[in-house]
Short mmCIF file of C-alpha atoms in Angstrom, two decimals:
data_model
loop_
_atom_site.label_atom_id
_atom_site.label_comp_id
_atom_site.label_asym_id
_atom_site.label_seq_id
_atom_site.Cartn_x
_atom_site.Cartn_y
_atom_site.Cartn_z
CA UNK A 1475 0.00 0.00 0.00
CA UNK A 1476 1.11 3.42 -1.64
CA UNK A 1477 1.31 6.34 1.21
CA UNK A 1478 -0.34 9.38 -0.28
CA UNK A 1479 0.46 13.04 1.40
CA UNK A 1480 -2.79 13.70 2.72
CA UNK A 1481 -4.04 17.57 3.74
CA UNK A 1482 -5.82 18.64 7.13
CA UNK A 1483 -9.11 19.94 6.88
CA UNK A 1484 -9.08 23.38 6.00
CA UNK A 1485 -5.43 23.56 3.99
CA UNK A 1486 -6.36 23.66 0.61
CA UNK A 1487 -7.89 27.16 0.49
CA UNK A 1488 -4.74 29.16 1.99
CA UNK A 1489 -2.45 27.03 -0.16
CA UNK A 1490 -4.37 28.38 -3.27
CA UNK A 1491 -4.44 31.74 -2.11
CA UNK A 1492 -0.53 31.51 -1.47
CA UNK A 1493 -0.29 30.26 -5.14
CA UNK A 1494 -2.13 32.98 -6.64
CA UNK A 1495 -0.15 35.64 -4.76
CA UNK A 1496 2.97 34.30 -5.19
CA UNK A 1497 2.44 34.20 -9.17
CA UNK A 1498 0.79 37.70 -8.93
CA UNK A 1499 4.44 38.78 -7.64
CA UNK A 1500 6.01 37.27 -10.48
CA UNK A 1501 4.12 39.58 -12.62
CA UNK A 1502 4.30 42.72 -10.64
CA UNK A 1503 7.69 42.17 -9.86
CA UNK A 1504 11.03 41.36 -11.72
CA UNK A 1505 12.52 40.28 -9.02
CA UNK A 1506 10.23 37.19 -8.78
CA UNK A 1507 11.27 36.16 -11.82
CA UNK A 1508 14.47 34.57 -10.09
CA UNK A 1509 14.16 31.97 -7.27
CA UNK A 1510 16.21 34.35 -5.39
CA UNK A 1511 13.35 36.97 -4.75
CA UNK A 1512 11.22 34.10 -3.46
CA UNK A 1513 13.91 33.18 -1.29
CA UNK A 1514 14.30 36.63 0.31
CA UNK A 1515 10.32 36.81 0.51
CA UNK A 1516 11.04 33.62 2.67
CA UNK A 1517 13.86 35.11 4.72
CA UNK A 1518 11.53 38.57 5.27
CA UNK A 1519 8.56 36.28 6.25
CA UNK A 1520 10.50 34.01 8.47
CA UNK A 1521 10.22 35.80 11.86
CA UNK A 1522 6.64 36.28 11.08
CA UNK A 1523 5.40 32.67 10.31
CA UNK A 1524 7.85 30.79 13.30
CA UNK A 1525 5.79 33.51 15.31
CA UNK A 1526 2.40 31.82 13.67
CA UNK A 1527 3.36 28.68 14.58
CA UNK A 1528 3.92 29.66 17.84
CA UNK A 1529 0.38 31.41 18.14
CA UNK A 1530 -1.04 28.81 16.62
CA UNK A 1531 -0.07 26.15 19.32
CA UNK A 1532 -1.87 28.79 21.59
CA UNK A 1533 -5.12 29.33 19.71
CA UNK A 1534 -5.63 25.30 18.61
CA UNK A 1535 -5.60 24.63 22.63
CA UNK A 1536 -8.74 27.68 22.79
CA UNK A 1537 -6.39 30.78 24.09
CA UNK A 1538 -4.44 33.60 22.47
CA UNK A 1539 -1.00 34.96 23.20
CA UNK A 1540 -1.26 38.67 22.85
CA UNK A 1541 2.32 39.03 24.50
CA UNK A 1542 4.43 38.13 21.25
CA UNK A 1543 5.00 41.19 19.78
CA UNK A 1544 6.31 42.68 23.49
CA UNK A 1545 8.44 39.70 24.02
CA UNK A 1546 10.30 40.30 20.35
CA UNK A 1547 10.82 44.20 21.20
CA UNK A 1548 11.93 43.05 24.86
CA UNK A 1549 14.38 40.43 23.36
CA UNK A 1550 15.70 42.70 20.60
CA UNK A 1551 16.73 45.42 23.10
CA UNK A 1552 18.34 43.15 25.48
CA UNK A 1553 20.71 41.27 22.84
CA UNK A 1554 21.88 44.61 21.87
CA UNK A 1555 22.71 46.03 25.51
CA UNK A 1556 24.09 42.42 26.34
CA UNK A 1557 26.00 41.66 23.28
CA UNK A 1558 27.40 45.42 22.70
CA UNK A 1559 28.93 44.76 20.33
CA UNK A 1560 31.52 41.60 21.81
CA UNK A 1561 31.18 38.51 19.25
CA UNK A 1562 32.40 36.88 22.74
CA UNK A 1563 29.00 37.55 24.33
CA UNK A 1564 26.73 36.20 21.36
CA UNK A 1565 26.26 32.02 22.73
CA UNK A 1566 25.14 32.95 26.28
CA UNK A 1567 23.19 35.91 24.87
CA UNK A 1568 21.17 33.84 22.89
CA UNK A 1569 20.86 30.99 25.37
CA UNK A 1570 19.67 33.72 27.79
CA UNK A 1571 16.94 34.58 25.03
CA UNK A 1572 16.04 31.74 24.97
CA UNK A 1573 15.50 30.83 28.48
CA UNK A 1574 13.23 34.45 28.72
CA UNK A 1575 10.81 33.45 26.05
CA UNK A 1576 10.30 30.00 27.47
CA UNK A 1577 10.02 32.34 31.17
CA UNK A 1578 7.45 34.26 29.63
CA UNK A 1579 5.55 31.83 28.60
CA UNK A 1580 5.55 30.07 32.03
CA UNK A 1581 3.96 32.72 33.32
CA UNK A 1582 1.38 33.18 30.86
CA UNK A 1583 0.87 29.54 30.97
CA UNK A 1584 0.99 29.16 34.69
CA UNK A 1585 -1.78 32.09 35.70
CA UNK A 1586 -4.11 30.97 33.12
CA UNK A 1587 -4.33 27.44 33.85
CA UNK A 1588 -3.70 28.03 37.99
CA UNK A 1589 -5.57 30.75 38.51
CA UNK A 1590 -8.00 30.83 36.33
CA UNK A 1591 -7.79 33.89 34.32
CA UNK A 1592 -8.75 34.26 30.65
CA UNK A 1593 -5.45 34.16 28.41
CA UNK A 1594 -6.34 37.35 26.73
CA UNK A 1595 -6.32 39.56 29.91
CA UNK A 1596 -3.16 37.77 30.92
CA UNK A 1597 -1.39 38.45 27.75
CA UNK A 1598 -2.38 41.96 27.17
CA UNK A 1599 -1.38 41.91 30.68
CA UNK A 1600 2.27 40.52 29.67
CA UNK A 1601 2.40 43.08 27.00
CA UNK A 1602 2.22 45.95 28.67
CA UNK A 1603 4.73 44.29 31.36
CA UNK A 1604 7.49 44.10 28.44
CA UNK A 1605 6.49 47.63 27.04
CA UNK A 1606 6.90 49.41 29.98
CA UNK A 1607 9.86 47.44 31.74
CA UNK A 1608 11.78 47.96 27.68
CA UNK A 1609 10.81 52.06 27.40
CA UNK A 1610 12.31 51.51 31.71
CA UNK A 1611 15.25 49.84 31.17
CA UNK A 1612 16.15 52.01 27.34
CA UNK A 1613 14.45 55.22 27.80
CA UNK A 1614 13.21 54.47 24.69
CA UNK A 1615 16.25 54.62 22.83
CA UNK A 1616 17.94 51.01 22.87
CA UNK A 1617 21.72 51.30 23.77
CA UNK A 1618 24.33 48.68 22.59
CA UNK A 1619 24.62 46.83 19.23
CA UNK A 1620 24.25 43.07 18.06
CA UNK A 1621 27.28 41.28 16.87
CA UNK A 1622 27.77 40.26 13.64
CA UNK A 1623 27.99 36.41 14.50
CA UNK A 1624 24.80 37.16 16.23
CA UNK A 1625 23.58 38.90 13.01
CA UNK A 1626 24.63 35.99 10.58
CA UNK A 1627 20.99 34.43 11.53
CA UNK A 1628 19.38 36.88 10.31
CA UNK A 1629 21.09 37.82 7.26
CA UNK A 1630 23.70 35.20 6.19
CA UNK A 1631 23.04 32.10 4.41
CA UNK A 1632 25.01 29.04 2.87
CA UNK A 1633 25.43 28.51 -0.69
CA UNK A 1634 22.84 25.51 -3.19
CA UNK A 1635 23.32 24.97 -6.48
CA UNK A 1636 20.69 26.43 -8.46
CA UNK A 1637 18.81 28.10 -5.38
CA UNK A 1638 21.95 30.51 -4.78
CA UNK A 1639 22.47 31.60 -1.24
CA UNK A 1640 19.85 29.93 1.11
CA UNK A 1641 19.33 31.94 4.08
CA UNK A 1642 19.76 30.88 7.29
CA UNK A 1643 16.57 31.94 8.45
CA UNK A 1644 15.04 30.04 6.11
CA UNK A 1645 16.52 26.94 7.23
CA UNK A 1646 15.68 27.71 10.50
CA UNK A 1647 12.18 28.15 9.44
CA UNK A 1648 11.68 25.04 7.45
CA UNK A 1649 13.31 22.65 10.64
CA UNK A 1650 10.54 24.56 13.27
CA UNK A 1651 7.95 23.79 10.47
CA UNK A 1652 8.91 20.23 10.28
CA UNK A 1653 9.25 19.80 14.22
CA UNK A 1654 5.64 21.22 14.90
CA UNK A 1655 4.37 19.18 11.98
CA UNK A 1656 5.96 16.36 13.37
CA UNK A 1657 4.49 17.41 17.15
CA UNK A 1658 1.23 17.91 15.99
CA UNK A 1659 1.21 14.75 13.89
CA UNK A 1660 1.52 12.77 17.72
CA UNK A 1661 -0.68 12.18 20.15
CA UNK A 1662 0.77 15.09 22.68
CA UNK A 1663 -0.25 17.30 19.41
CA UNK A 1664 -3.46 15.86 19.03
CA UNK A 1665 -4.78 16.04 22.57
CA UNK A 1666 -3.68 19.55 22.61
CA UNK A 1667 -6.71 20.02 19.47
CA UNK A 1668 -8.71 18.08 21.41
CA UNK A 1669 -8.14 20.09 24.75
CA UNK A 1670 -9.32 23.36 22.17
CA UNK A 1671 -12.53 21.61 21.54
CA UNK A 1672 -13.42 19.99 24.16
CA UNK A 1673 -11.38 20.29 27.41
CA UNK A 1674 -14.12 17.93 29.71
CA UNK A 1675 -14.06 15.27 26.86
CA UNK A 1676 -10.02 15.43 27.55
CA UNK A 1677 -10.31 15.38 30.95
CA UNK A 1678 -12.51 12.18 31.62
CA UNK A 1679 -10.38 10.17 29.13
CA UNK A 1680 -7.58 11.26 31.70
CA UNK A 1681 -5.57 13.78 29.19
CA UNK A 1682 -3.60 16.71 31.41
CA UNK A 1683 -5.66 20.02 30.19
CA UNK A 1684 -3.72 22.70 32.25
CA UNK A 1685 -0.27 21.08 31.26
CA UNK A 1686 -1.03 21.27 27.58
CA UNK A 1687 -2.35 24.70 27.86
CA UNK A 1688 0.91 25.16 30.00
CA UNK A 1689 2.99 23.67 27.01
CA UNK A 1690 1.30 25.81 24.35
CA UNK A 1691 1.98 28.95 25.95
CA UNK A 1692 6.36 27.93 26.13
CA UNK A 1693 6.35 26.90 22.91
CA UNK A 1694 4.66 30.28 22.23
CA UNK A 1695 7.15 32.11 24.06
CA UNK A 1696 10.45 30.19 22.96
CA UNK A 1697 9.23 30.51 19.44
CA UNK A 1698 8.75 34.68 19.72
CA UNK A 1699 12.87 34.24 21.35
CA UNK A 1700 13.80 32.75 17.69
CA UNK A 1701 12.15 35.31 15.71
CA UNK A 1702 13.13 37.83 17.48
CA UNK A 1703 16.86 36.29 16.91
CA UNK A 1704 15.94 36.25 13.38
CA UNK A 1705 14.39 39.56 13.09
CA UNK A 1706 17.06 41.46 15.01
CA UNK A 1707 19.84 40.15 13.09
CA UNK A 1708 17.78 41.13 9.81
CA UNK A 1709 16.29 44.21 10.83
CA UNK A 1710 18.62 45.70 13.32
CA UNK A 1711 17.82 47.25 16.77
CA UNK A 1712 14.76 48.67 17.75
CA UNK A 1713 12.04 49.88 20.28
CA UNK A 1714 9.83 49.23 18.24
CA UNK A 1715 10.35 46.33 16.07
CA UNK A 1716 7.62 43.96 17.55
CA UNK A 1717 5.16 46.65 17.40
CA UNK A 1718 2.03 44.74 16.19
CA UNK A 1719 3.80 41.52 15.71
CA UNK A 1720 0.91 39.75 17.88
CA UNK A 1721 -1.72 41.19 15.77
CA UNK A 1722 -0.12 39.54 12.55
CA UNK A 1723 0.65 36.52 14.10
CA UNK A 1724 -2.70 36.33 14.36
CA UNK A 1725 -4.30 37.37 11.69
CA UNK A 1726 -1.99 34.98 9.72
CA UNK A 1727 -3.54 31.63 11.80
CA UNK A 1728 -7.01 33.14 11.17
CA UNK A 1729 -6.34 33.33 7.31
CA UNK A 1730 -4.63 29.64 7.31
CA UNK A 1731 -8.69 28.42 9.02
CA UNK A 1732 -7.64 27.73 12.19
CA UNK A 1733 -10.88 28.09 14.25
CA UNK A 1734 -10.65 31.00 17.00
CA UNK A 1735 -11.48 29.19 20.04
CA UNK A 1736 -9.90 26.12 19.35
CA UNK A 1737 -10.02 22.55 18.22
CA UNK A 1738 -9.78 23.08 14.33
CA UNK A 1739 -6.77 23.55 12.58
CA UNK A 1740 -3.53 22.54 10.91
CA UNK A 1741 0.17 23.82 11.92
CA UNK A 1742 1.16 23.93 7.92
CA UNK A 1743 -2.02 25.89 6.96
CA UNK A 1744 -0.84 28.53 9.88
CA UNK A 1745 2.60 28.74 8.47
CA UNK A 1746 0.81 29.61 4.63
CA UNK A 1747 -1.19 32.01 6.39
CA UNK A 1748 1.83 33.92 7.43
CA UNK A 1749 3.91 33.00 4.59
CA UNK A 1750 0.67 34.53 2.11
CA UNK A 1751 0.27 37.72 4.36
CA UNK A 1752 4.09 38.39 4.01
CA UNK A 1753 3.68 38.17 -0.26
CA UNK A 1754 0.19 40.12 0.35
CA UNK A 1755 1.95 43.13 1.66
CA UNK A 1756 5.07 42.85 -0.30
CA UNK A 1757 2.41 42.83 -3.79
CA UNK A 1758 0.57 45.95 -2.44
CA UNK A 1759 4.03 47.55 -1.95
CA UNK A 1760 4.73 46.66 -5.15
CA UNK A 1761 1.79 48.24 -7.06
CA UNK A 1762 2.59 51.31 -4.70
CA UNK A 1763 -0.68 51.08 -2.21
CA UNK A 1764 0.26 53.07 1.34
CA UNK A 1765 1.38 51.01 4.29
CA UNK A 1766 -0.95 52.81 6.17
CA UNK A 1767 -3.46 50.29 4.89
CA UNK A 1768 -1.99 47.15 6.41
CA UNK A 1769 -3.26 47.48 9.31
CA UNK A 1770 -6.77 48.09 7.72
CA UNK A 1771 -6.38 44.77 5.36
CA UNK A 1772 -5.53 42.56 8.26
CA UNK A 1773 -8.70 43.78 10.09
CA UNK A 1774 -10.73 42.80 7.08
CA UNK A 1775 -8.95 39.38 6.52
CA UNK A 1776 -9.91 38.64 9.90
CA UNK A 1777 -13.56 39.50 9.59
CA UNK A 1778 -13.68 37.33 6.59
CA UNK A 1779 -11.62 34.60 7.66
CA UNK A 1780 -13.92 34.59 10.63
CA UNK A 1781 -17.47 34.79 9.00
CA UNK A 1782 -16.72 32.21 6.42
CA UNK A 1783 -15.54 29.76 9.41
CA UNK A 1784 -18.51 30.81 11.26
CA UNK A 1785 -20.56 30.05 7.89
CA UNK A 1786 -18.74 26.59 7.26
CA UNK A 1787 -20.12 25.33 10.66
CA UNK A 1788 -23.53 26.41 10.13
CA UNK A 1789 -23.99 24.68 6.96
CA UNK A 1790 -21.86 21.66 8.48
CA UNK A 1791 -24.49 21.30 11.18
CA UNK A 1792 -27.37 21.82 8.68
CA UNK A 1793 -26.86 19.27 6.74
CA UNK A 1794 -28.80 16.36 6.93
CA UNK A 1795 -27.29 13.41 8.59
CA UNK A 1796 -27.73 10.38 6.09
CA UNK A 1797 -30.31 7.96 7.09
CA UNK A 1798 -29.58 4.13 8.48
CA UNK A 1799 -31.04 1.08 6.48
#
């Protein structure tokens, strides 16, 4: 018996809307004409969809992480004032990145599944935590500088035949993908949809609810530590550079069909939500719309994404069961 590569429920649509986009670029761009402008599309989009992945772990188990885009400005500023510069510094620095974002999520994880509070107040919480202890600790000017072995992430690569110069980040990207597929493909991965739709199903077949919640949140929070390794080493220092982050993270798991409020959805359609918002932005930049509107389109591709999830149910439960002979 043949194995056939089979797709989760709910795949197919964002991997035709990736398709379309991604030829639409080849005709508004030149630089798409090359598998080296798809490649740096992947390197830009990298932070952004390891971040997905991340969120989406959160959201399959029915809560949010809202703290992601605080955590990558926090980590950002405190490479640079740790590193300063020293190529010396860069291992511990990022082992001590690390070690925060799986910290973070702890503590995300740990209040919402002890003491009982929603994970949306606890993350906005966590954000403004990390906003106000960053603008604290940097006056809102960062101080310091990356290295550049710390940078190499970021912006280096190695060398394919044909491809060119594969950047690290992308490699990096495509081994996370893999390892969540992998994860979510066992049965740790599968309870953890189960626990998003329905926890007290879980529970009386003896699964551990509040230690996969607990799990969902680290792997949230050491997966915002990477792309913030990624994005600092490609984008350089800044106060600001996970500004909205959270908001895109999500909007790219709600445009791969992963069901808000859990239990319905598949890590790879996630990762080709980010992946297509990343070539959605970078068309509209190409056929010179403002980037004012971005925030405006990933408003409306949530509403959509939303509503025709919401609409997919109802007619699911409409439909007539078939009868027994």
């Amino acid at each position: 018996m043949r194995w056939r590569p089979r797709l989760a429920e709910g795949t197919a649509p964002v991997l035709v809307v990736l398709a379309l986009l991604l030829v639409a670029l080849a005709f508004a761009g030149s630089a798409y004409s090359e598998p080296a402008g798809y490649l740096a599309l992947l390197k830009r989009a990298a932070p952004l969809v390891i971040l997905a992945i991340g969120q989406y772990f959160v959201i399959v188990s029915g809560g949010f992480d809202l703290s992601v885009g605080s955590l990558v400005t926090a980590e950002v500023v405190i490479a640079a004032r740790l590193i300063d510069g020293d190529d010396a510094n860069t291992a511990w620095v990022i082992a001590l990145l690390l070690g925060f974002g799986i910290l973070v999520g702890l503590v995300n994880g740990l209040i919402t599944t002890r003491l009982l509070v929603p994970s949306f107040i606890v993350t906005l919480g966590m954000l403004l935590v990390l906003d106000g202890a960053v603008f604290l600790w940097s006056g809102g000017a960062p101080r310091g500088a990356l290295s550049p072995s710390f940078r190499v992430f970021g912006r280096g690569g190695v060398d394919v035949p044909v491809l060119g110069q594969v950047p690290w980040s992308v490699i990096i990207l495509l081994v996370v993908l893999i390892a969540a597929v992998l994860f979510m493909r066992g049965g740790t991965g599968r309870t953890l949809v189960a626990v998003g739709d329905n926890e007290n199903a879980v529970r009386l077949a003896g699964g551990r609810v509040e230690a996969l919640r607990l799990l969902a949140f680290v792997l949230s929070g050491v997966l915002a530590a990477l792309a913030a390794i990624l994005l600092a080493g490609f984008a350089g220092v800044s106060a600001q550079v996970g500004q909205g982050l959270e908001f895109r993270a999500i909007t790219a798991v709600v445009l791969g069909g992963v069901l808000l409020g859990g239990g319905r959805g598949s890590v790879v359609a996630a990762a080709a939500g980010a992946l297509s918002l990343e070539a959605l932005f970078s068309l509209l930049n190409l056929l010179g719309v403002p980037a004012a509107l971005e925030s405006a389109v990933q408003g409306v591709i949530i509403i959509a994404a939303v509503a025709y999830a919401n609409l997919g149910g109802r007619l699911r439960l409409r439909k007539p069961s078939p009868s027994v002979p």
